[in-house]
mmCIF file of C-alpha atoms and ligand atoms in Angstrom:
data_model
loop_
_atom_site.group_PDB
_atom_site.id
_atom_site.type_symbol
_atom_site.label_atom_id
_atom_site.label_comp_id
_atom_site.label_asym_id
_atom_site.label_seq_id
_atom_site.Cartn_x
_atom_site.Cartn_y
_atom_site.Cartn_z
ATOM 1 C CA UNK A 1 94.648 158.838 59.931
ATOM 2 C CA UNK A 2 94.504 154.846 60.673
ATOM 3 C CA UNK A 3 93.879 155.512 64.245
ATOM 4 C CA UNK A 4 90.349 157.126 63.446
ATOM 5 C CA UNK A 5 89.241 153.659 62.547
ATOM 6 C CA UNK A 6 90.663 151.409 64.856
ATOM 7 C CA UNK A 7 89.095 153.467 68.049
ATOM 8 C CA UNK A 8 85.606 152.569 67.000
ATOM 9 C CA UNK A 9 83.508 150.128 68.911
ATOM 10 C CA UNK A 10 80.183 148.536 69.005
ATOM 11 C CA UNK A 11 78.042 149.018 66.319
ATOM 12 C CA UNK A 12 80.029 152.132 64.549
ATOM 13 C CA UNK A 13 82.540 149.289 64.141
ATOM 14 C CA UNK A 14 80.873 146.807 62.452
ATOM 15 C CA UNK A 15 80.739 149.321 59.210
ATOM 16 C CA UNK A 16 84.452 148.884 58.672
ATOM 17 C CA UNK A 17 83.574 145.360 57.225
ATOM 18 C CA UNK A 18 81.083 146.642 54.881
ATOM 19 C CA UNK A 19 83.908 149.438 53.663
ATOM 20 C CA UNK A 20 86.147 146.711 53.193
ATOM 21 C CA UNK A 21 83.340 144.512 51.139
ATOM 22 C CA UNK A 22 83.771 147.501 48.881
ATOM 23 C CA UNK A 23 86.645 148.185 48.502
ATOM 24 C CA UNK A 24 87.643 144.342 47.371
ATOM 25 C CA UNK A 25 84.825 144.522 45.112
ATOM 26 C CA UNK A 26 86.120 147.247 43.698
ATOM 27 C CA UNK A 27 89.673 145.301 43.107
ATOM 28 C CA UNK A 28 88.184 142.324 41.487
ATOM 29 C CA UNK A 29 89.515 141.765 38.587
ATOM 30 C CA UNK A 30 87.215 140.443 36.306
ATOM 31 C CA UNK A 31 82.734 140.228 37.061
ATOM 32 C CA UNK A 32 82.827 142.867 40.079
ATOM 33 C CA UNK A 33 78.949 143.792 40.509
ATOM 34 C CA UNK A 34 80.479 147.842 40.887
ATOM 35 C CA UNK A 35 83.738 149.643 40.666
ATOM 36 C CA UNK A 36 83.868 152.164 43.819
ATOM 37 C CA UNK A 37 87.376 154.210 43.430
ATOM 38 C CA UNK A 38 86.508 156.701 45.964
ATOM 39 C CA UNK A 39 85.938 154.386 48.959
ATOM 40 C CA UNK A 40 89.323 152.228 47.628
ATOM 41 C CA UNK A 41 91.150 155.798 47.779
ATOM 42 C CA UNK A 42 89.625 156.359 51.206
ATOM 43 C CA UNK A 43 91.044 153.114 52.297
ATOM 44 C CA UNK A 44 94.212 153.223 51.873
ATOM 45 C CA UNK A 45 94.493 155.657 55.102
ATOM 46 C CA UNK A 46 92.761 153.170 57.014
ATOM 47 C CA UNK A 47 93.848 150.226 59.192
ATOM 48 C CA UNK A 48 92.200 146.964 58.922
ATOM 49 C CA UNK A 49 91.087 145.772 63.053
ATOM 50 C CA UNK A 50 92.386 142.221 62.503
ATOM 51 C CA UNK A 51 89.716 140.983 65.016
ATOM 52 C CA UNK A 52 87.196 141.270 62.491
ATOM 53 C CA UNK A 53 88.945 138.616 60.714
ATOM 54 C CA UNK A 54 86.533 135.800 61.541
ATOM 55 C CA UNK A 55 83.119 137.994 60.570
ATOM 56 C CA UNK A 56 84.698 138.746 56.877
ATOM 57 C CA UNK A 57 84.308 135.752 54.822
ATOM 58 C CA UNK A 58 83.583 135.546 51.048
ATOM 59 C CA UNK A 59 80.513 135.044 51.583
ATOM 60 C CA UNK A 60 79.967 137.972 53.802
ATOM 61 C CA UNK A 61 82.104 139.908 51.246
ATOM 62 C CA UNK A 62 79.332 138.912 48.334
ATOM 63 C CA UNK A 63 76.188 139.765 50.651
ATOM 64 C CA UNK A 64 77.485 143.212 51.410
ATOM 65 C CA UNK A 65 78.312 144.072 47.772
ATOM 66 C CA UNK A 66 75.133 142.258 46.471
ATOM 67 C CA UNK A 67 73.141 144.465 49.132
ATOM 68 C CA UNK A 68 75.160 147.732 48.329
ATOM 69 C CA UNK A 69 73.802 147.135 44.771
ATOM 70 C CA UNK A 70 70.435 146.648 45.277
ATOM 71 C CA UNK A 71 70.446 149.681 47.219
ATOM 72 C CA UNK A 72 72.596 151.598 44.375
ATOM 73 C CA UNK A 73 69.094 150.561 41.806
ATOM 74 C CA UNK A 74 66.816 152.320 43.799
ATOM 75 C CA UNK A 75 68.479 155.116 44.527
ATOM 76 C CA UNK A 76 69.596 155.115 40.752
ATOM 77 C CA UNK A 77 66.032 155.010 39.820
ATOM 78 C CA UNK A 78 64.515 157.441 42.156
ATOM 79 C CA UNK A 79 67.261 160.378 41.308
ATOM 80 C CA UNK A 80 66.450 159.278 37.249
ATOM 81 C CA UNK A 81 62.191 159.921 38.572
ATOM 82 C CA UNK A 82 62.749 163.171 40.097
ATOM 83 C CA UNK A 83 65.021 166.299 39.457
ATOM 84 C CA UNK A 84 64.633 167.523 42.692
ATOM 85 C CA UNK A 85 65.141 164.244 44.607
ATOM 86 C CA UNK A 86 66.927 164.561 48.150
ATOM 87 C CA UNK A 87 68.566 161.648 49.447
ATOM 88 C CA UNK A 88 69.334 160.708 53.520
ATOM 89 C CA UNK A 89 71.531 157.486 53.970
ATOM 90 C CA UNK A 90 70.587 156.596 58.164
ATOM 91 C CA UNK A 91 73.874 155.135 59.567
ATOM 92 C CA UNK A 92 76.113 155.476 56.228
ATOM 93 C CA UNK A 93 79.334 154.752 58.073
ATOM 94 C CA UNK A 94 81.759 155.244 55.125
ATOM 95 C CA UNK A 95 79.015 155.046 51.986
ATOM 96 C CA UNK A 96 80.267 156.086 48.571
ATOM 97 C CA UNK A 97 76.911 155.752 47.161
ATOM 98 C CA UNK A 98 76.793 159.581 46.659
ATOM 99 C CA UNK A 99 79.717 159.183 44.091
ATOM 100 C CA UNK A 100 78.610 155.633 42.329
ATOM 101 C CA UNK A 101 75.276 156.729 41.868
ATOM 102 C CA UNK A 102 74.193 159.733 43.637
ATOM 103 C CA UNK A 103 75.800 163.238 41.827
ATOM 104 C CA UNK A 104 72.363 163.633 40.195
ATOM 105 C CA UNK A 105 70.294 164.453 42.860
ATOM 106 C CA UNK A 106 69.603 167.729 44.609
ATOM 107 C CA UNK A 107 70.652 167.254 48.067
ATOM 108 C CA UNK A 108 72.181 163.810 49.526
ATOM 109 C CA UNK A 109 72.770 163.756 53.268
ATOM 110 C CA UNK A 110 75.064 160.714 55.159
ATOM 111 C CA UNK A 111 74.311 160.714 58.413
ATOM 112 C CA UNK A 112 75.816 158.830 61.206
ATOM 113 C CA UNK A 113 76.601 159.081 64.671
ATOM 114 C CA UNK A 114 80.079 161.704 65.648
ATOM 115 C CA UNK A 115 82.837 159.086 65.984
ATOM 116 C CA UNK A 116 82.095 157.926 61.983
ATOM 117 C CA UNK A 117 81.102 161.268 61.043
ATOM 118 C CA UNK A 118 84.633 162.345 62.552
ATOM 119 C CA UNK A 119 86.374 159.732 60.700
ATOM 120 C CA UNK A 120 84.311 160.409 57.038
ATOM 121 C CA UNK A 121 85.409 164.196 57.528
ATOM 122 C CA UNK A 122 88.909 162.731 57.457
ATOM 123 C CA UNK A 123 88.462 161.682 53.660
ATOM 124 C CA UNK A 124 85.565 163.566 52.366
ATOM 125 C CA UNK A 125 84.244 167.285 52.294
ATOM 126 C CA UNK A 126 81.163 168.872 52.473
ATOM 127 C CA UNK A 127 79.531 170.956 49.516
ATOM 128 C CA UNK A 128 75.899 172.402 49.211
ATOM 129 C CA UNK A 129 74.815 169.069 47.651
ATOM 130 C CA UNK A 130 76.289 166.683 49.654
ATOM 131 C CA UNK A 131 76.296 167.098 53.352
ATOM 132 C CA UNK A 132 76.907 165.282 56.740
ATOM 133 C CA UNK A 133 74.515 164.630 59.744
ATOM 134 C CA UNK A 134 76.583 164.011 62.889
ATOM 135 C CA UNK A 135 73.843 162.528 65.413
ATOM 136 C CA UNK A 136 71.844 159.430 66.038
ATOM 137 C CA UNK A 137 69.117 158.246 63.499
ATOM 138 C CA UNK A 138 67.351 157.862 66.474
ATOM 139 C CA UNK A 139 67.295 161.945 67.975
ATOM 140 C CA UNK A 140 64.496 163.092 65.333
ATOM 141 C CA UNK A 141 66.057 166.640 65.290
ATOM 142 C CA UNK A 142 67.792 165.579 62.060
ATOM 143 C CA UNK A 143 64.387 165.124 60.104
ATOM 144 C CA UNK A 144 64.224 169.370 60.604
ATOM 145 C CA UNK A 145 67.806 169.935 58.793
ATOM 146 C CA UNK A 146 66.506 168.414 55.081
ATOM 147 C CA UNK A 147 66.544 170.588 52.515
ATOM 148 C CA UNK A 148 62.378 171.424 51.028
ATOM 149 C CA UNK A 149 61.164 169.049 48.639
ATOM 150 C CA UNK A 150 57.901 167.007 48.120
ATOM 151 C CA UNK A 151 58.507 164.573 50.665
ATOM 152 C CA UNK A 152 57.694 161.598 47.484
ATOM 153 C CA UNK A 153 60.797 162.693 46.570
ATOM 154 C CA UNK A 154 62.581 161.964 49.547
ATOM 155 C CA UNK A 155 64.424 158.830 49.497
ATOM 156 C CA UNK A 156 65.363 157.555 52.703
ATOM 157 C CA UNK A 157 68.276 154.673 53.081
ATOM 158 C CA UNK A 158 69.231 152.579 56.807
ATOM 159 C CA UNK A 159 71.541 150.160 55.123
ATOM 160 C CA UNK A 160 72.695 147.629 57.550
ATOM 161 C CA UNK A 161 71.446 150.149 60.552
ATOM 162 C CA UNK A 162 67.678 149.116 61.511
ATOM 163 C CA UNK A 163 68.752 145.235 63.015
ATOM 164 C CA UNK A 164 71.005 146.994 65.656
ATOM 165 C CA UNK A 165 67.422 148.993 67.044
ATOM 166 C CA UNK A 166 65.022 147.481 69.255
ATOM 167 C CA UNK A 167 60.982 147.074 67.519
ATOM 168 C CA UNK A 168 60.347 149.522 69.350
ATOM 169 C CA UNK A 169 62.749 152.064 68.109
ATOM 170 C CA UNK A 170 62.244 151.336 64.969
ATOM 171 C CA UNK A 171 58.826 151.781 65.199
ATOM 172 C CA UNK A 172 59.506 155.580 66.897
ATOM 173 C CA UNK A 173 61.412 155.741 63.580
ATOM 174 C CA UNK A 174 58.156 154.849 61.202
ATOM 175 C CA UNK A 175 56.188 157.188 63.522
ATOM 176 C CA UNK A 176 58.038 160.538 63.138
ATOM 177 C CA UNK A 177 58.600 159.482 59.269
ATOM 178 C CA UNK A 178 55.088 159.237 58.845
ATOM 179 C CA UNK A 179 54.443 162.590 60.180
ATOM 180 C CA UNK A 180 56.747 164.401 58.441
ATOM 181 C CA UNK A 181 57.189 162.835 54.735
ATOM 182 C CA UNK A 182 54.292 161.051 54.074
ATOM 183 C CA UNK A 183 54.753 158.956 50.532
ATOM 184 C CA UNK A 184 58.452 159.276 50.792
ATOM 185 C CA UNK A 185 60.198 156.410 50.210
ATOM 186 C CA UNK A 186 62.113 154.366 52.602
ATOM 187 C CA UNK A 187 64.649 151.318 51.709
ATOM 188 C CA UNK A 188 66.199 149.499 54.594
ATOM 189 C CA UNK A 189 66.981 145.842 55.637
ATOM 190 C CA UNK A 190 65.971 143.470 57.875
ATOM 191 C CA UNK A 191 67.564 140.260 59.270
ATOM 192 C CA UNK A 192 65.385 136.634 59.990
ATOM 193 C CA UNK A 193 65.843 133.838 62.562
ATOM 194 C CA UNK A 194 68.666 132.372 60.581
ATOM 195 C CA UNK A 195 70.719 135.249 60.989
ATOM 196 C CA UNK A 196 70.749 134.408 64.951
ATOM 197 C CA UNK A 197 73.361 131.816 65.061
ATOM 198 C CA UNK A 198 76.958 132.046 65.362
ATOM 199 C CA UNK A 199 77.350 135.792 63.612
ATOM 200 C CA UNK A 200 74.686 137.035 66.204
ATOM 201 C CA UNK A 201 77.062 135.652 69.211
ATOM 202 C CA UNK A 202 79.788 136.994 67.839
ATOM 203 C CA UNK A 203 78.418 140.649 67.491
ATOM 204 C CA UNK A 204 77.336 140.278 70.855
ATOM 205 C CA UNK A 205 80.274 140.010 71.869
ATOM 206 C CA UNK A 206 81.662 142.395 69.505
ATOM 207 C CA UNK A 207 79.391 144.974 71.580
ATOM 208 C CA UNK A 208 77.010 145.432 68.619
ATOM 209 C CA UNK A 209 74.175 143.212 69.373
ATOM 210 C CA UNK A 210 71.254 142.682 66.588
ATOM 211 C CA UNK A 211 68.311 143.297 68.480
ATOM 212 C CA UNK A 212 65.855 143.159 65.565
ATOM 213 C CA UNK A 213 64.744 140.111 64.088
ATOM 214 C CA UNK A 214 62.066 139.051 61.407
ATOM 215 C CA UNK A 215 60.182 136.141 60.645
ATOM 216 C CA UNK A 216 60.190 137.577 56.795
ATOM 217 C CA UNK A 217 58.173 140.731 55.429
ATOM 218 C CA UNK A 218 54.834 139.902 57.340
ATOM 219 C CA UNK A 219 56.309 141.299 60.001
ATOM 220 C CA UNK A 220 56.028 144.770 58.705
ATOM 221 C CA UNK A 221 52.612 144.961 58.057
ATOM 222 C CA UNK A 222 51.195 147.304 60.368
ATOM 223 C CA UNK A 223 54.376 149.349 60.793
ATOM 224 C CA UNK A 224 52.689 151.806 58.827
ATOM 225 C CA UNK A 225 54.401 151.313 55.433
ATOM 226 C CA UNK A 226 53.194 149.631 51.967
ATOM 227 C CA UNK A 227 56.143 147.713 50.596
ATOM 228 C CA UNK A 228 56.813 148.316 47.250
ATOM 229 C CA UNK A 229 59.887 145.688 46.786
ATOM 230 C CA UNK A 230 61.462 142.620 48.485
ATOM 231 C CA UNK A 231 64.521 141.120 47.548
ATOM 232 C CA UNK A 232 66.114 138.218 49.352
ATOM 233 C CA UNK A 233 69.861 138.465 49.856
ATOM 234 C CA UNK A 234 70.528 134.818 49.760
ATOM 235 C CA UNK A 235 68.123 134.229 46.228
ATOM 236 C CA UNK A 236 70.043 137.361 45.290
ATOM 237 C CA UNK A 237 73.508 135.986 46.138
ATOM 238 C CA UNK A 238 72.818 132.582 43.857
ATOM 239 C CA UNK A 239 72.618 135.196 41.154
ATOM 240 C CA UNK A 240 76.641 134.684 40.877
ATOM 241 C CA UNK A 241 76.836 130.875 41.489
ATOM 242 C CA UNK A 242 80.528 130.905 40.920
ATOM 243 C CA UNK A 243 81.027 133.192 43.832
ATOM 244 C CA UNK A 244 79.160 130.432 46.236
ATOM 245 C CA UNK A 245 82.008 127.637 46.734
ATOM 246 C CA UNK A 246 80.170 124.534 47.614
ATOM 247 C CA UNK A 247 77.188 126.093 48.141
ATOM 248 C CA UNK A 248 76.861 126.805 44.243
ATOM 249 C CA UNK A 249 75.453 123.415 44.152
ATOM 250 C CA UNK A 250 72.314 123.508 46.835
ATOM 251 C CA UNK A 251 70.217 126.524 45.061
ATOM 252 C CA UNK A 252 67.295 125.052 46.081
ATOM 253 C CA UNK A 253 67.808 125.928 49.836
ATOM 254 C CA UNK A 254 67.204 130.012 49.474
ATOM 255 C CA UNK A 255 63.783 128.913 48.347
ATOM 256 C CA UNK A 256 63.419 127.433 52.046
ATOM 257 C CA UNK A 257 61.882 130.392 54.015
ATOM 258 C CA UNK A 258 64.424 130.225 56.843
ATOM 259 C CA UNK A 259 67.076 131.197 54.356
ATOM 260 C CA UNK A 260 65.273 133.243 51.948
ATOM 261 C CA UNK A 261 64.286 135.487 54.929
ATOM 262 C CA UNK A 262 67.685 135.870 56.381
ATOM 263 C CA UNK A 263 68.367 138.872 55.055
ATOM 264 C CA UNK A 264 65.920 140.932 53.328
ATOM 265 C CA UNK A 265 66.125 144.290 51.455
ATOM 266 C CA UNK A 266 62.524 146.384 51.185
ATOM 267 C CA UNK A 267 61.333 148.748 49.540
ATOM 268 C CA UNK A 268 58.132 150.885 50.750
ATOM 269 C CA UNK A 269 56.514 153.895 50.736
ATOM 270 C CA UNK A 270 55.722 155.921 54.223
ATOM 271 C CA UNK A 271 52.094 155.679 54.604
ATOM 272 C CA UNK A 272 50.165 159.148 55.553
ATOM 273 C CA UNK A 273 48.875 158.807 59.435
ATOM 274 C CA UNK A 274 45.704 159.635 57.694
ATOM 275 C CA UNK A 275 45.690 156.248 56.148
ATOM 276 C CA UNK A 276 45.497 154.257 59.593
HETATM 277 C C1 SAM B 1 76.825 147.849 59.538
HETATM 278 S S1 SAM B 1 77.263 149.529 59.499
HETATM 279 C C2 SAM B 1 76.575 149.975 57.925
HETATM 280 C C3 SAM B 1 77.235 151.170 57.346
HETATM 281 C C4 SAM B 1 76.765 151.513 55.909
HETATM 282 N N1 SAM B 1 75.358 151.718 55.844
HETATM 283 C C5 SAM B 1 77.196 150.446 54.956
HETATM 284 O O1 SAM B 1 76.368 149.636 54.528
HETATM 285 O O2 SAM B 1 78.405 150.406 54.642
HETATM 286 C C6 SAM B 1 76.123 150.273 60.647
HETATM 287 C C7 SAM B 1 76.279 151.783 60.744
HETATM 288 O O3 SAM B 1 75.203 152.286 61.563
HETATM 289 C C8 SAM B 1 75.717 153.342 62.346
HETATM 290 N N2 SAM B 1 74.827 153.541 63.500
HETATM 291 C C9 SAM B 1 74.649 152.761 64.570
HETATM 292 N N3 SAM B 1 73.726 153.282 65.397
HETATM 293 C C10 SAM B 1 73.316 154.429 64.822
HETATM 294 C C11 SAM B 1 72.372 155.418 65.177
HETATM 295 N N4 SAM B 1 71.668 155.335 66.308
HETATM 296 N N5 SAM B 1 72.191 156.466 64.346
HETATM 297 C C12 SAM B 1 72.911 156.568 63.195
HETATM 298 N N6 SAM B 1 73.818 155.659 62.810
HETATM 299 C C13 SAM B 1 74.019 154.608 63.610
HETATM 300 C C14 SAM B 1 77.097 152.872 62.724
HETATM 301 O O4 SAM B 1 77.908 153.908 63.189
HETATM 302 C C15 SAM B 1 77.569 152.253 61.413
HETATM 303 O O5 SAM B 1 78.196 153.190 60.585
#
């Protein structure tokens, strides 16, 4: 199975670090923010790519976890608000979030482009309530295989996906969401200016360029959604000091806005086209 992982490339890539962030977490042995035994099972059938050594860092490690989890509330939350809820993670590369938090809900859909697909096929198996989209977030044909339900029920997830899109794509994205589920909710993250340095080269060169970037959540105004929630990964990350090394000891700088908008996790609600 280990050579299903270690033939991706560009961006499909990139979520083998964000598996791994897991899959530590899930091996800490005392204060881990989640215990994931599915994706550690998953993992043991999969080879590390060694030249993603200098990307996966501790801190790294704690942003992907700390993000994971503040996606893992909402979706918690929004199953808890409505029986019927149907879930669609855009880009889930290996997510487990379907087992952590997800067995509640009445449909939950990963989808991701074939060559991850391929490899979550390898571990995992479809049923009626959980199912697989193999295609791009970006061909809109996947918006007609949902299952019915009140599109405020439908929560939508791009964890880690909508930085790798142009503006312009993503706004394509908004578009077609706003004319099909109107209200629903959609939870993504965004990356800021300080997020362009050295990590941006090296995905560059890694073939999975960020393309996105935002000054901080005034930048979605207009998009056509009404935020509901922002959450700052770095403030977020000084929530567990003792994870921080030396940095433990400068709180004050994710109060700066170049580092509190460096990563950012929203929450919002797809405004109706009616509304403007
Ligand atoms: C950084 S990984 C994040 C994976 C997962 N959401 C997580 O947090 O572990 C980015 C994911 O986006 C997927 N991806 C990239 N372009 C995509 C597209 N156009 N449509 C759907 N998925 C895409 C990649 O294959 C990869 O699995």
């Amino acid at each position: 199975m280990t050579e299903f992982s270690t033939k991706l490339t560009g961006v499909p890539r990139t979520m083998l670090m964000t598996t791994r962030a897991r899959v530590d977490e899930h091996q800490r042995e005392v204060g881990a923010l989640f215990r994931d035994p599915k994706v550690f099972e998953w993992w043991q059938a999969i080879a590390w790519d060694s030249d993603l050594d200098c990307f996966y860092q501790p801190l790294s490690q704690l942003s992907w976890v700390v993000r994971a989890n503040a996606f893992d509330q909402v979706a918690r939350r929004h199953i808890a608000s409505y029986a019927d809820a149907v879930v669609v993670e855009l880009g889930a590369g290996l997510s487990t979030r379907y087992y952590r938090v997800g067995r509640g809900c009445k449909c939950w859909i990963d989808l991701d482009l074939p060559e991850v697909t391929n490899l979550r096929r390898q571990f995992d198996s479809e049923t009626q309530q959980h199912r697989f989209i193999s295609r791009s977030a970006l061909n809109f044909g996947w918006m007609d295989e949902l299952p019915d339900c009140p599109s405020e029920h439908l929560l939508i997830i791009a964890e880690g996906l909508l930085m790798y899109f142009s503006v312009e794509q993503v706004q394509q994205l908004i578009n077609q969401l706003r004319q099909r589920f109107p209200n629903a909710t959609f939870m993504f993250d965004v990356v800021g200016g300080a997020s362009k340095g050295k990590a941006a080269k090296w995905l560059e060169k890694l073939g999975a360029p960020m393309q996105w970037f935002v000054k901080n959540e005034g930048d979605i105004d207009g998009m056509g959604l009404a935020i509901a929630q922002v959450v700052s990964l770095v403030q977020e990350n000084y929530r567990y000091p003792h994870r921080l090394n030396a940095l433990r000891w400068i709180p004050w700088i994710a109060k700066l806005p170049y580092f509190r908008n460096a990563g950012l996790i929203i929450e919002t609600k797809v405004l109706p086209l009616s509304s403007g």
